[in-house]
Amino acid sequence: MKVLIIGDSHTGALKRGLDKLTESADPSVGPSVGHDYLIRPLGPGANMAFPFWRADADSIEITNEDYHRQMPCVPPPRMRQPDAIGLCMPMWWGRSVSNMGKARVALAGLPSGRAISYAVFRQMVLADMAHVLGLAETLQARGFETFAVEPPSAFRDNRLAPWFGMDWLLGHIKAHRAIMTEAMAERGIPIIRRPDHVSDDEGFTLQQYRHPDPQDAHHANADFGIVMLHQIEGYLSHAEQPATA
Amino acid sequence: MDHPYRGQPAKAYWKQTVTPHHPQDVPDWYHKRFSLDGARIATAGSCFAQHLGRNLREKGFNYLDVEPAPPALPVEKRRDYGYELYSARYGNIYTSRQLVQLIQRAQGEFAPLETHWEHEGGVVDPFRPTIEPEPYGSVAELQILQKEHLERVAEMLRKMDVFVFTMGMTEAWLSLEDGAAFPLCPGTAGGEYDDGKYRFHNLNSAEVRADMEASISTLRAINPDLKILLTVSPVAIMATATDKQVAVANAYSKSLLRTIAGELHDAHDFIDYFPSYEMVTAPFMKGYFLAPTQREIVPAGVEFVMKHFMAQHRPPIGAAGDGVAGAPAQPIKARPLPTRPAPGEKPAAKPAAAEAQPGSAEEALALDDVKCDEELLDAFGKPDP
């Protein structure tokens, strides 16, 4: 099965994980993957809140200049006919949380900002994700098995936590997850979840999955990528099984 | 023989001011009583006040908005969610009773017993039930947002130099328990109508005058230099709860409010009156600015009214707000990404900011974008061929 995974910078952990699984002879790294993966980024997620693609009858062109340099169209020339396409972008909470911080607002009940309603936050999240959701819908409508891949939750040393507080950070991540889960369910697009064991009781991603760069407090490492690839493998294996009467 | 009319200017004579002119060229509608230059202006009132507020904001007056929309909320959604309608998110304030009680609630002097109305599986604020199109998920959420809102209203009362209030109607729905005034009849946008809990009351002139005087007194106690600009909404009432025909009931409301506005103007030299009501509804205007419904005002009517307002209150040239007030939050725009190395080129050194711990929330908010670019370069190197 040919699997294309595209998205924001969190595709980096998946790529590192795939490389580690492929290159390592150490069985403790985990079972190798059984599908043919191509994992490529479009670019940093910052501009995914704005129009970055357009579809015509034959293709889906990436229109954002920077993203286009990474990938001119979806699917890209290197994998014209994937059997499944994973999107590592719809579940990224970072922009929405950052938008809350920049506006100095907070969901009602959370600290560190002027209170706004859940409904207003929902509108902000859906507006931020409008183009990503549109891409997911379009891929699905064109017959590609489409799914979303969750990025890590925040790490405990997230840069925003000292300024806005842990509760503020985790509260918005949780709300974002709920809103996007609902949005994806409405579209019939499955989400490959990060398993519970990668997070602590509060919801922070465990430090063992932290990026090797000590200055990078928000990307995950190859081990997180491996965990998520195994989650994807599990989903694809299930999806491949013929339906029983 | 001399008499007082002899000394009157042309504008005092119908034959000189109205008769010879096309209705839209009738002059001398309004002469300002005080200047708005540099003043922090807040607006509230019936729905026509939204036009005033929007124009003041757009024309660069120092418009106070104490509950601005988060920039990431799409512009086309903001008004639906109660943002950018007035200087705070109180929604329409139709009656003088609502106004005086809003001020009291913001000052902590009145806590209505009615805290929430159930609606469509959630709850709404009885004092602004349509401020958002969906009900809140819980009473707790509503209470937090209501408290926040009233704190912001209190902030507005402290900061404003000029309060523009558009009087809307006299028909009020009151709680039998504590007299709390609701903007809408219970049961229409939340809650359940109950004769044993609510009553309809058509405010009389003495009551409106007393409400307005009480509001003015409190506002001037907060800011002794506060100036007030009154208008009466030319938009007719949608329905009446009296036994009168709606146009008759409308005439009662509007003429009473117009009278009180005039009395207040005569009684207080810090109160101005702007005649938007007359500009739209004067008989010689022949309903020119009324929409086909004969109720709402067409955009040309708003433009006509604002032209006369701006002729007296010149918009500041190239002005913006002072940071407290001002233009609506600008939507977030796409930004150029950091420069990438050409294929084969070694990545540039990491930006200095990435090496340091953020010294402010702004720095912390900006740093993750830098990290995203680095992560992509590290994990994937050059772009896909």
XYZ file of C-alpha atoms in Angstrom:
630
model
C 0.000 0.000 0.000
C 1.407 3.393 -0.945
C 0.919 5.936 1.779
C 1.597 9.634 1.357
C 1.859 11.756 4.474
C 2.048 15.518 4.066
C 1.715 18.414 6.413
C 3.447 20.905 8.634
C 6.708 20.688 10.542
C 5.375 17.799 12.641
C 5.922 15.584 9.626
C 9.578 15.846 10.735
C 9.099 13.410 13.624
C 7.312 10.961 11.339
C 10.128 11.163 8.814
C 12.773 10.691 11.485
C 10.803 7.776 12.863
C 10.494 6.188 9.448
C 14.226 6.614 8.844
C 15.030 5.100 12.225
C 12.787 2.100 11.624
C 14.214 1.587 8.165
C 17.856 2.019 9.087
C 18.016 0.356 12.475
C 18.828 -3.295 12.857
C 17.876 -3.084 16.534
C 14.611 -4.989 17.063
C 13.875 -2.936 20.171
C 13.180 0.048 17.915
C 9.937 -1.661 16.963
C 8.437 -3.635 14.112
C 9.191 -2.290 10.695
C 6.441 -0.733 8.668
C 4.584 -2.810 6.127
C 3.639 -0.088 3.709
C 5.452 2.119 1.257
C 5.571 5.573 2.833
C 6.427 8.952 1.397
C 6.505 11.598 4.116
C 6.989 15.171 2.923
C 6.262 18.563 4.460
C 4.542 21.439 2.788
C 6.243 23.781 5.216
C 5.763 25.414 8.582
C 2.149 25.482 9.629
C 1.972 29.277 9.961
C 0.516 29.823 6.494
C -1.926 26.930 6.523
C -4.500 29.307 7.944
C -4.538 31.031 4.547
C -5.341 29.777 1.044
C -2.495 27.479 0.020
C -3.994 25.175 -2.603
C -6.461 25.117 -5.426
C -8.132 22.283 -7.220
C -9.021 21.923 -10.844
C -10.453 18.950 -12.662
C -7.153 17.083 -12.859
C -5.014 18.099 -9.954
C -4.644 19.832 -6.640
C -2.036 22.518 -6.985
C -0.167 23.942 -4.026
C -0.336 27.697 -4.482
C 1.572 29.033 -1.501
C 4.957 29.870 -2.935
C 7.000 28.341 -0.138
C 4.882 25.240 0.077
C 4.922 24.906 -3.705
C 8.710 24.634 -3.643
C 8.333 21.639 -1.352
C 5.485 20.063 -3.253
C 3.959 21.506 -6.427
C 0.833 19.392 -6.251
C -0.924 16.754 -4.207
C -0.192 13.930 -4.768
C 3.366 14.911 -5.750
C 5.219 13.545 -8.785
C 7.118 11.066 -6.616
C 3.908 9.300 -5.630
C 1.205 9.993 -8.164
C -1.230 7.345 -7.012
C -1.102 6.818 -3.258
C -3.589 4.410 -1.761
C -3.956 6.590 1.297
C -3.058 10.158 2.244
C -2.347 11.203 5.787
C -2.583 14.859 6.718
C -0.362 15.987 9.529
C -2.005 19.412 9.875
C -5.686 19.397 10.907
C -4.983 18.523 14.526
C -2.171 21.037 15.052
C -3.265 23.213 17.935
C -0.344 25.625 17.895
C -1.742 28.408 15.733
C -5.024 28.598 17.573
C -3.371 28.578 20.973
C -0.930 31.198 19.790
C -3.798 33.322 18.481
C -5.364 33.220 21.932
C -2.090 34.322 23.481
C -1.578 37.153 21.031
C -5.096 38.463 21.689
C -4.660 37.980 25.452
C -7.900 36.055 25.625
C -8.806 32.743 27.213
C -11.671 30.318 27.121
C -14.130 31.036 29.912
C -12.823 29.286 33.013
C -9.176 29.386 32.007
C -6.758 31.934 33.453
C -4.584 34.533 31.767
C -6.820 36.501 29.516
C -10.101 38.187 28.767
C -12.715 35.452 28.702
C -14.310 34.367 25.437
C -16.912 31.689 24.880
C -16.279 28.201 23.620
C -18.424 29.064 20.595
C -16.179 32.009 19.701
C -13.076 29.840 20.105
C -14.723 27.220 17.909
C -15.250 29.810 15.182
C -11.611 30.872 15.482
C -10.377 27.287 15.216
C -12.610 26.422 12.273
C -11.572 29.607 10.472
C -7.923 28.809 11.112
C -8.422 25.294 9.747
C -10.788 26.158 6.898
C -8.237 25.604 4.133
C -6.852 22.459 5.740
C -10.344 21.032 6.110
C -11.082 21.995 2.535
C -8.019 20.100 1.344
C -9.015 17.038 3.362
C -12.525 17.125 1.912
C -11.199 17.520 -1.620
C -8.780 14.621 -1.309
C -11.500 12.457 0.108
C -13.926 13.471 -2.617
C -11.332 12.434 -5.211
C -11.263 8.932 -3.859
C -8.147 9.023 -1.714
C -8.367 7.255 1.604
C -7.715 10.295 3.770
C -6.862 10.443 7.428
C -5.394 12.919 9.906
C -2.351 12.304 12.065
C -2.160 13.913 15.481
C 0.937 15.871 16.441
C 2.247 15.776 19.999
C 0.512 17.664 22.739
C 2.607 20.327 24.444
C 5.774 19.465 26.275
C 6.028 20.548 29.854
C 8.667 23.145 28.988
C 6.520 24.727 26.274
C 7.567 28.331 25.850
C 4.085 29.711 26.391
C 3.520 27.958 29.711
C 5.584 30.377 31.843
C 3.679 33.337 30.411
C 0.169 32.005 30.259
C 0.180 29.035 32.634
C -0.140 25.286 32.268
C -3.919 25.332 32.688
C -4.301 27.955 29.985
C -2.132 25.951 27.602
C -3.609 22.504 28.207
C -7.166 23.838 28.381
C -6.929 25.324 24.914
C -5.207 22.245 23.487
C -7.990 20.068 24.860
C -10.685 22.355 23.463
C -8.957 22.481 20.089
C -8.805 18.702 19.999
C -12.519 18.435 20.767
C -13.464 20.987 18.113
C -11.353 19.389 15.404
C -12.455 15.895 16.362
C -16.021 17.006 15.799
C -15.098 18.715 12.523
C -13.314 15.638 11.203
C -16.124 13.342 12.303
C -18.613 15.515 10.426
C -16.538 14.919 7.320
C -16.040 11.224 7.943
C -12.268 11.593 8.124
C -10.569 9.394 10.720
C -7.920 10.717 13.085
C -4.870 8.691 13.985
C -4.607 9.461 17.672
C -1.489 9.710 19.723
C -1.816 6.892 22.267
C -2.343 7.734 25.916
C 1.045 6.353 26.942
C 2.937 9.185 25.210
C 1.429 11.727 27.622
C 1.505 12.195 31.352
C -1.563 12.392 33.553
C -2.002 16.108 32.921
C -1.784 15.782 29.166
C 1.795 16.898 28.476
C 3.791 14.774 26.054
C 6.441 12.842 27.937
C 9.924 14.291 27.829
C 11.288 11.081 26.288
C 9.555 12.129 23.059
C 11.005 15.607 23.055
C 13.001 16.895 20.091
C 16.765 16.362 20.485
C 17.407 20.085 20.101
C 17.158 21.404 23.668
C 15.967 24.735 22.289
C 13.052 23.111 20.472
C 10.221 22.827 22.960
C 7.460 21.895 20.596
C 8.480 19.263 18.075
C 8.724 15.581 18.897
C 11.525 13.154 18.107
C 11.923 9.994 16.057
C 10.546 7.819 18.844
C 7.298 9.767 18.806
C 7.309 9.375 15.029
C 7.687 5.615 15.426
C 4.783 5.474 17.861
C 2.599 7.371 15.434
C 3.714 5.284 12.442
C 2.684 2.176 14.332
C -0.665 3.819 15.039
C -1.000 4.507 11.317
C -0.009 0.920 10.494
C -2.705 -0.322 12.836
C -5.301 1.882 11.194
C -4.250 0.889 7.663
C -4.225 -2.812 8.504
C -7.716 -2.453 9.819
C -8.766 -0.444 6.786
C -7.314 -3.091 4.439
C -9.285 -5.929 5.982
C -12.219 -6.912 3.818
C -15.542 -6.174 5.321
C -17.314 -9.181 6.732
C -21.004 -9.769 6.396
C -43.714 96.368 16.015
C -40.827 94.280 17.255
C -41.272 90.781 18.647
C -39.048 87.778 19.388
C -39.526 86.110 16.013
C -37.933 89.041 14.232
C -34.573 88.145 15.671
C -34.769 84.514 14.736
C -32.408 83.135 12.059
C -33.599 81.599 8.814
C -33.405 78.088 10.210
C -36.224 78.995 12.600
C -38.639 79.530 9.718
C -40.210 76.598 7.904
C -40.780 78.646 4.760
C -37.110 79.529 4.552
C -35.607 76.265 5.679
C -37.877 73.472 4.497
C -40.244 74.700 1.831
C -37.755 75.976 -0.756
C -35.465 72.967 -0.604
C -35.410 69.456 -1.834
C -35.869 67.355 1.322
C -32.305 66.120 1.186
C -30.985 69.658 0.862
C -32.749 71.028 3.918
C -30.019 72.811 5.868
C -29.141 73.438 9.490
C -30.219 70.161 10.996
C -27.611 70.174 13.680
C -25.062 72.384 15.362
C -22.793 70.666 17.802
C -22.792 71.657 21.407
C -19.302 70.350 22.119
C -16.395 68.965 20.205
C -15.480 65.303 19.942
C -11.861 66.124 19.124
C -9.588 63.741 20.953
C -12.394 62.485 23.166
C -12.712 58.794 23.912
C -16.174 57.985 22.627
C -18.379 55.099 23.719
C -21.685 54.133 22.113
C -24.696 52.195 23.297
C -28.397 52.005 22.669
C -30.936 50.802 20.205
C -29.877 49.247 16.930
C -29.424 52.516 15.011
C -26.565 53.259 17.401
C -24.589 50.533 15.637
C -24.348 52.757 12.572
C -23.070 55.662 14.615
C -20.499 53.481 16.324
C -19.301 51.906 13.106
C -18.904 55.274 11.423
C -17.058 56.784 14.364
C -14.726 53.817 14.404
C -14.152 53.790 10.658
C -13.629 57.541 10.428
C -10.802 57.434 12.924
C -12.433 58.936 15.972
C -11.025 57.797 19.286
C -13.625 55.092 19.582
C -13.585 53.041 22.726
C -13.894 49.266 22.355
C -13.297 47.540 25.659
C -14.242 44.099 24.353
C -12.501 43.889 20.991
C -12.823 40.817 18.829
C -9.897 38.422 18.900
C -8.111 39.097 15.592
C -8.415 35.434 14.634
C -12.201 35.623 14.702
C -13.164 36.172 11.050
C -14.366 39.692 10.328
C -17.622 38.406 8.864
C -18.390 36.543 12.099
C -17.644 39.319 14.571
C -20.982 41.079 14.611
C -22.764 37.730 14.831
C -20.883 37.159 18.066
C -21.575 40.595 19.482
C -18.228 42.183 18.678
C -17.808 45.588 17.028
C -21.449 46.541 17.509
C -20.920 48.887 20.428
C -18.133 49.849 22.801
C -18.796 46.723 24.837
C -20.708 43.544 24.125
C -24.007 44.496 25.740
C -26.054 44.139 22.580
C -28.972 46.455 21.986
C -30.084 48.594 24.915
C -33.596 49.540 23.948
C -34.925 51.197 27.083
C -33.798 53.714 29.668
C -34.459 51.076 32.348
C -31.957 48.720 30.732
C -29.374 51.504 30.632
C -29.669 52.496 34.263
C -29.560 48.876 35.359
C -26.556 48.062 33.179
C -24.674 50.907 34.843
C -25.768 49.664 38.254
C -24.747 46.093 37.458
C -21.348 47.220 36.202
C -20.901 49.244 39.385
C -21.877 46.265 41.533
C -24.987 48.052 42.762
C -27.545 45.660 41.338
C -27.424 41.890 40.992
C -30.578 40.638 39.263
C -32.053 37.462 40.653
C -32.555 36.075 37.153
C -29.139 34.694 36.234
C -29.735 32.664 33.094
C -32.333 31.470 30.642
C -32.333 27.983 29.230
C -32.327 27.874 25.468
C -31.845 25.133 22.883
C -29.972 22.801 25.174
C -27.764 25.504 26.653
C -28.189 28.791 28.469
C -28.250 32.453 27.467
C -27.672 35.680 29.352
C -31.117 37.200 30.081
C -29.616 40.661 29.650
C -28.112 40.001 26.206
C -29.748 36.762 25.055
C -28.750 37.074 21.406
C -25.195 38.298 21.907
C -23.995 35.027 20.362
C -25.939 32.863 17.916
C -25.527 29.731 19.991
C -26.319 29.339 23.666
C -23.512 28.867 26.168
C -22.727 25.320 27.170
C -23.187 25.812 30.892
C -24.281 28.277 33.532
C -20.678 28.421 34.727
C -19.482 29.555 31.286
C -22.235 32.174 31.140
C -21.404 33.522 34.594
C -17.713 33.891 33.808
C -18.483 35.706 30.571
C -21.107 37.895 32.231
C -18.715 38.879 35.013
C -15.984 39.632 32.485
C -18.426 41.692 30.435
C -19.577 43.789 33.380
C -15.969 44.438 34.388
C -15.287 45.696 30.896
C -18.400 47.872 30.985
C -17.130 49.368 34.240
C -13.821 50.023 32.508
C -15.671 51.731 29.680
C -17.577 53.943 32.117
C -14.289 55.047 33.650
C -12.514 55.675 30.388
C -15.095 57.326 28.182
C -15.132 61.097 27.711
C -18.259 61.164 25.567
C -21.149 58.720 25.802
C -23.348 58.435 22.733
C -26.685 56.874 23.602
C -29.468 56.111 21.153
C -32.879 55.865 22.789
C -34.956 53.106 21.241
C -38.308 52.404 22.844
C -40.379 52.588 25.985
C -41.824 49.078 26.080
C -40.045 46.985 28.668
C -40.227 43.496 30.099
C -39.545 43.467 33.805
C -39.016 40.842 36.446
C -41.772 40.865 39.029
C -39.235 39.825 41.641
C -36.704 42.623 41.446
C -37.674 44.836 38.527
C -34.816 43.688 36.319
C -35.383 44.889 32.760
C -34.776 42.465 29.921
C -34.051 43.522 26.358
C -36.440 40.919 24.976
C -39.598 39.330 26.227
C -38.766 36.147 28.167
C -39.540 33.165 25.990
C -38.638 34.820 22.673
C -34.894 34.131 22.693
C -34.546 31.998 25.785
C -36.261 31.281 29.017
C -39.943 30.613 29.385
C -42.642 33.214 29.605
C -44.488 33.117 32.916
C -47.129 35.636 33.953
C -46.186 34.990 37.533
C -42.568 36.045 36.991
C -42.639 38.805 34.392
C -44.678 41.794 33.490
C -44.906 44.109 30.547
C -44.509 47.799 31.300
C -44.671 50.746 28.949
C -42.473 53.352 30.554
C -44.016 56.788 30.926
C -42.222 60.073 30.521
C -41.533 60.537 34.227
C -39.994 57.084 34.429
C -37.805 57.565 31.374
C -36.687 60.948 32.658
C -35.915 59.452 36.081
C -33.985 56.530 34.542
C -31.982 58.888 32.377
C -31.271 61.320 35.196
C -30.143 58.444 37.413
C -27.867 57.149 34.650
C -26.445 60.590 34.002
C -25.895 61.194 37.691
C -23.950 57.949 38.124
C -21.949 58.463 34.967
C -21.035 62.019 35.968
C -20.058 60.794 39.419
C -17.575 58.449 37.736
C -16.373 61.155 35.356
C -17.479 64.683 36.254
C -16.373 65.922 32.830
C -18.352 63.354 30.887
C -20.354 64.652 27.961
C -23.370 62.872 26.549
C -24.736 62.863 23.036
C -28.306 61.614 22.728
C -30.131 60.430 19.665
C -33.469 58.719 19.134
C -33.549 55.729 16.846
C -35.578 56.321 13.684
C -36.085 52.563 13.346
C -39.690 51.774 14.238
C -40.502 49.212 16.883
C -40.918 45.687 15.568
C -43.981 44.853 17.627
C -45.929 46.180 20.574
C -47.199 44.391 23.647
C -49.771 47.126 24.234
C -53.309 46.932 22.881
C -52.466 49.666 20.379
C -51.816 49.308 16.692
C -48.050 49.063 16.206
C -47.644 52.423 14.429
C -49.618 54.121 17.184
C -47.498 52.414 19.826
C -44.378 53.435 17.928
C -45.486 57.055 17.923
C -45.917 56.924 21.692
C -42.440 55.480 22.209
C -40.612 57.741 19.818
C -42.362 60.980 20.708
C -41.863 60.343 24.399
C -38.181 59.572 23.939
C -37.744 62.582 21.689
C -39.347 64.752 24.329
C -37.147 63.437 27.110
C -34.043 63.835 24.968
C -35.030 67.450 24.417
C -35.680 68.027 28.091
C -32.339 66.529 29.031
C -30.619 68.681 26.432
C -32.279 71.786 27.844
C -31.538 70.825 31.425
C -27.853 69.935 31.084
C -25.254 71.866 29.162
C -23.091 68.741 28.852
C -25.772 66.940 26.840
C -26.063 67.303 23.095
C -28.875 66.023 20.903
C -28.312 64.820 17.369
C -31.545 64.680 15.326
C -31.095 61.455 13.361
C -34.712 60.639 14.183
C -36.027 63.789 12.529
C -33.734 63.467 9.521
C -35.295 60.141 8.644
C -38.857 60.457 9.847
C -39.800 64.076 9.198
C -42.949 64.056 7.043
C -41.298 66.032 4.268
C -38.663 63.299 3.958
C -41.561 61.221 2.585
C -40.137 57.988 3.910
C -37.361 58.256 1.355
C -34.879 56.444 3.593
C -37.181 53.694 4.738
C -36.641 50.172 3.487
C -39.549 48.393 1.778
C -40.536 47.080 5.191
C -41.233 50.734 6.121
C -39.281 50.073 9.294
C -35.543 49.722 8.736
C -33.361 52.465 7.323
C -31.638 51.958 3.979
C -27.870 52.535 3.753
C -28.432 55.824 1.931
C -30.333 57.030 4.984
C -27.502 56.122 7.303
C -25.116 57.877 4.940
C -27.325 60.968 4.893
C -27.517 61.093 8.672
C -23.800 60.538 9.100
C -22.998 63.212 6.522
C -24.711 65.767 8.717
C -23.036 64.382 11.818
C -19.584 64.483 10.246
C -20.161 67.979 8.919
C -20.187 69.133 12.518
C -17.778 66.587 13.930
C -14.960 66.480 11.421
C -13.198 63.129 11.362
C -9.605 63.357 12.520
C -7.190 63.422 9.623
C -5.259 60.178 9.372
C -6.165 59.416 12.943
C -6.237 56.095 14.646
C -7.078 55.178 18.159
C -4.743 55.620 21.056
C -4.317 51.941 21.707
C -7.118 51.804 24.226
C -9.633 52.486 21.544
C -9.452 52.629 17.814
C -9.818 50.533 14.743
C -11.205 47.013 14.901
C -8.767 44.190 15.315
C -7.192 43.473 11.977
C -7.558 39.942 10.696
C -4.414 37.873 10.808
C -2.581 37.796 7.501
C -0.261 35.307 5.890
C 3.328 36.177 6.480
C 6.420 35.454 4.471
C 8.429 32.557 5.756
C 12.096 32.854 6.693
C 14.438 32.623 3.747
C 15.342 29.099 2.829
C 18.770 28.082 1.609
C 18.982 27.227 -2.052
C 19.251 23.517 -2.868
C 22.695 22.358 -1.841
C 23.346 25.436 0.219
C 24.142 24.995 3.876
C 21.406 26.235 6.195
C 22.121 29.607 7.731
C 23.018 29.859 11.370
C 20.072 29.625 13.716
C 18.466 32.960 14.447
C 19.805 34.430 17.648
C 16.343 34.538 19.151
C 16.107 30.778 19.026
C 19.085 30.412 21.329
C 17.660 32.553 24.046
C 14.852 31.949 26.452
C 11.975 34.238 25.624
C 11.989 37.424 27.630
C 8.350 38.175 27.015
C 5.130 36.502 26.018
C 5.489 38.075 22.567
C 8.907 36.495 22.108
C 7.583 33.154 23.274
C 4.719 33.396 20.801
C 7.128 34.176 17.961
C 9.778 31.580 18.672
C 7.844 28.492 17.663
C 7.577 29.703 14.092
C 11.335 29.910 13.895
C 11.592 26.409 15.284
C 9.207 25.050 12.661
C 11.471 26.227 9.897
C 14.532 24.726 11.559
C 12.798 21.419 12.117
C 11.895 21.155 8.459
C 15.411 21.932 7.349
C 16.835 19.409 9.791
C 14.397 16.618 8.997
C 14.020 17.024 5.258
C 16.820 19.227 4.002
C 16.126 20.628 0.589
C 12.696 20.707 -1.046
C 11.345 17.717 -2.936
C 12.734 17.643 -6.484
